[in-house]
mmCIF file of C-alpha atoms in Angstrom:
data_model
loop_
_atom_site.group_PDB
_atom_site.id
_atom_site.type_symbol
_atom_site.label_atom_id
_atom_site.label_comp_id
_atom_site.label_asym_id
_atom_site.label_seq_id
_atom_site.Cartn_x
_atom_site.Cartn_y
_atom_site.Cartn_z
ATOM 1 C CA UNK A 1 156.877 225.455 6.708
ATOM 2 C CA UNK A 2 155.677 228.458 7.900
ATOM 3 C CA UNK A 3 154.853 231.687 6.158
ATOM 4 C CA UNK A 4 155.205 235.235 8.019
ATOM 5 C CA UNK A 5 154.056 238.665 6.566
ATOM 6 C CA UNK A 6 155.912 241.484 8.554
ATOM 7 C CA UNK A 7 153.807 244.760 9.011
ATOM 8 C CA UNK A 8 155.427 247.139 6.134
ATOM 9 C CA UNK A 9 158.606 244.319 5.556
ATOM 10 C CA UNK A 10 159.428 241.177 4.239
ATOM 11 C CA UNK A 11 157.607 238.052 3.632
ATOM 12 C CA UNK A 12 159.337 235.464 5.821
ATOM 13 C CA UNK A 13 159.179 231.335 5.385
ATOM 14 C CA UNK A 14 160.374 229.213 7.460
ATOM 15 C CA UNK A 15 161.784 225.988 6.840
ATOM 16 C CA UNK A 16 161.077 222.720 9.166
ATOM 17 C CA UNK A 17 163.931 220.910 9.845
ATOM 18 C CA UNK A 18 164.370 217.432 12.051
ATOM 19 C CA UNK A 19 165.515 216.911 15.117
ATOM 20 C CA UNK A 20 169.290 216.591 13.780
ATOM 21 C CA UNK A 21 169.181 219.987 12.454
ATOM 22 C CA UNK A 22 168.875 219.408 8.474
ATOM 23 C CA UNK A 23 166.242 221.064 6.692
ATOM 24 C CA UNK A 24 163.439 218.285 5.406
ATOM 25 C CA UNK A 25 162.457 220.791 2.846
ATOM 26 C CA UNK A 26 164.150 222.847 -0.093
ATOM 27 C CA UNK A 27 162.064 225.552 -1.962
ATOM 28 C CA UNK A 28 162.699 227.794 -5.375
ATOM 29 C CA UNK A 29 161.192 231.038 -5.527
ATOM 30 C CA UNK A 30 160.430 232.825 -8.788
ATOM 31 C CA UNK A 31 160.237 236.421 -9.128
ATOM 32 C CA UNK A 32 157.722 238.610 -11.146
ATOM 33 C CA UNK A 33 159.896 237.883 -14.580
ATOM 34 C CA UNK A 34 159.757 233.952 -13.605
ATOM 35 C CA UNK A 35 163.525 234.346 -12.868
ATOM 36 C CA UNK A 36 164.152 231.187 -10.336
ATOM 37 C CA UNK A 37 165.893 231.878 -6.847
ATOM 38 C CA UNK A 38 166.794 228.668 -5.284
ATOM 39 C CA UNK A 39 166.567 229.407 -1.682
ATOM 40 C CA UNK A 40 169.777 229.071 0.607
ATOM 41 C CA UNK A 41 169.718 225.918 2.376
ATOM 42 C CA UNK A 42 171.925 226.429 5.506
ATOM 43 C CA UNK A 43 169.228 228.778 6.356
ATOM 44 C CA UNK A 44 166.350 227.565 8.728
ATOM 45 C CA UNK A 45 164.182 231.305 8.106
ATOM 46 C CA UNK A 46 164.334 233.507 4.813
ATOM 47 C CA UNK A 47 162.924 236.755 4.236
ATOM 48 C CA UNK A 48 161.469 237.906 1.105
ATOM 49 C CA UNK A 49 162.053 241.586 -0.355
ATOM 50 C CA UNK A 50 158.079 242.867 -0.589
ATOM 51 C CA UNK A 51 159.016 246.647 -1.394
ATOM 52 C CA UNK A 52 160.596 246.092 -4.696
ATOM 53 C CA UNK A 53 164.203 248.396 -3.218
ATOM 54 C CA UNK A 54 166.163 245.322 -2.088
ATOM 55 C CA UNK A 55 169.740 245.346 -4.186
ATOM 56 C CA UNK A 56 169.854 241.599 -3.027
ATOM 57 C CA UNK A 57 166.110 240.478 -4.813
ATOM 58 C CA UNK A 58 164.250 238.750 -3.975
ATOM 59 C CA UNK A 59 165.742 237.965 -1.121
ATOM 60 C CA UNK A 60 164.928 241.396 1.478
ATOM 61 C CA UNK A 61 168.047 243.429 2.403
ATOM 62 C CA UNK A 62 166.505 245.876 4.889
ATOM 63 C CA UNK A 63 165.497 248.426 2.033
ATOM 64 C CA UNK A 64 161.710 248.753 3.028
ATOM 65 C CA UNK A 65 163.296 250.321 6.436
ATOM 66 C CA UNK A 66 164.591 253.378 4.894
ATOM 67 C CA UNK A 67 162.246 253.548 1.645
ATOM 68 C CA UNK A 68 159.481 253.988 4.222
ATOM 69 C CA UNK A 69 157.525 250.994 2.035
ATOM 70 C CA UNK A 70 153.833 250.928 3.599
ATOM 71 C CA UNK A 71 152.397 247.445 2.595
ATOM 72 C CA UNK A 72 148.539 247.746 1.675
ATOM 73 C CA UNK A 73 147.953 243.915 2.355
ATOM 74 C CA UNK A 74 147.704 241.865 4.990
ATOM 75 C CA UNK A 75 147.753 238.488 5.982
ATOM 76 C CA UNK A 76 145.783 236.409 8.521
#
């Protein structure tokens, strides 16, 4: 699994998957009121909503893009 933080957009994970194409790993995510999301799993990369404007939480809908969201963290 790998975890992506776009500059000013959406976390992004993605999921490994074998050599046939299925995904060897499923994940939940849980929002800031512990309200579980179960993650799609036909879907090898997800992006996370980090700006708070997606109508599609917590999953990101392209909201940050015209809400002009500036993220004050970084990863590394």
């Amino acid at each position: 699994m790998k975890l992506r933080c776009r500059k000013d957009g959406p976390l992004v994970i993605e999921l490994p998957y074998d050599i046939d194409g299925g995904l060897l790993a499923t994940i939940q995510v849980t929002d800031h009121h512990r309200e579980a999301f179960t993650v799609p799993t036909q879907k090898l990369a997800v992006a996370l909503c980090r700006c708070g404007k997606s109508s599609n939480r917590p999953f990101c809908d392209g909201s940050h893009k015209i809400s002009g969201f500036q993220a004050h963290e970084t990863a590394s």
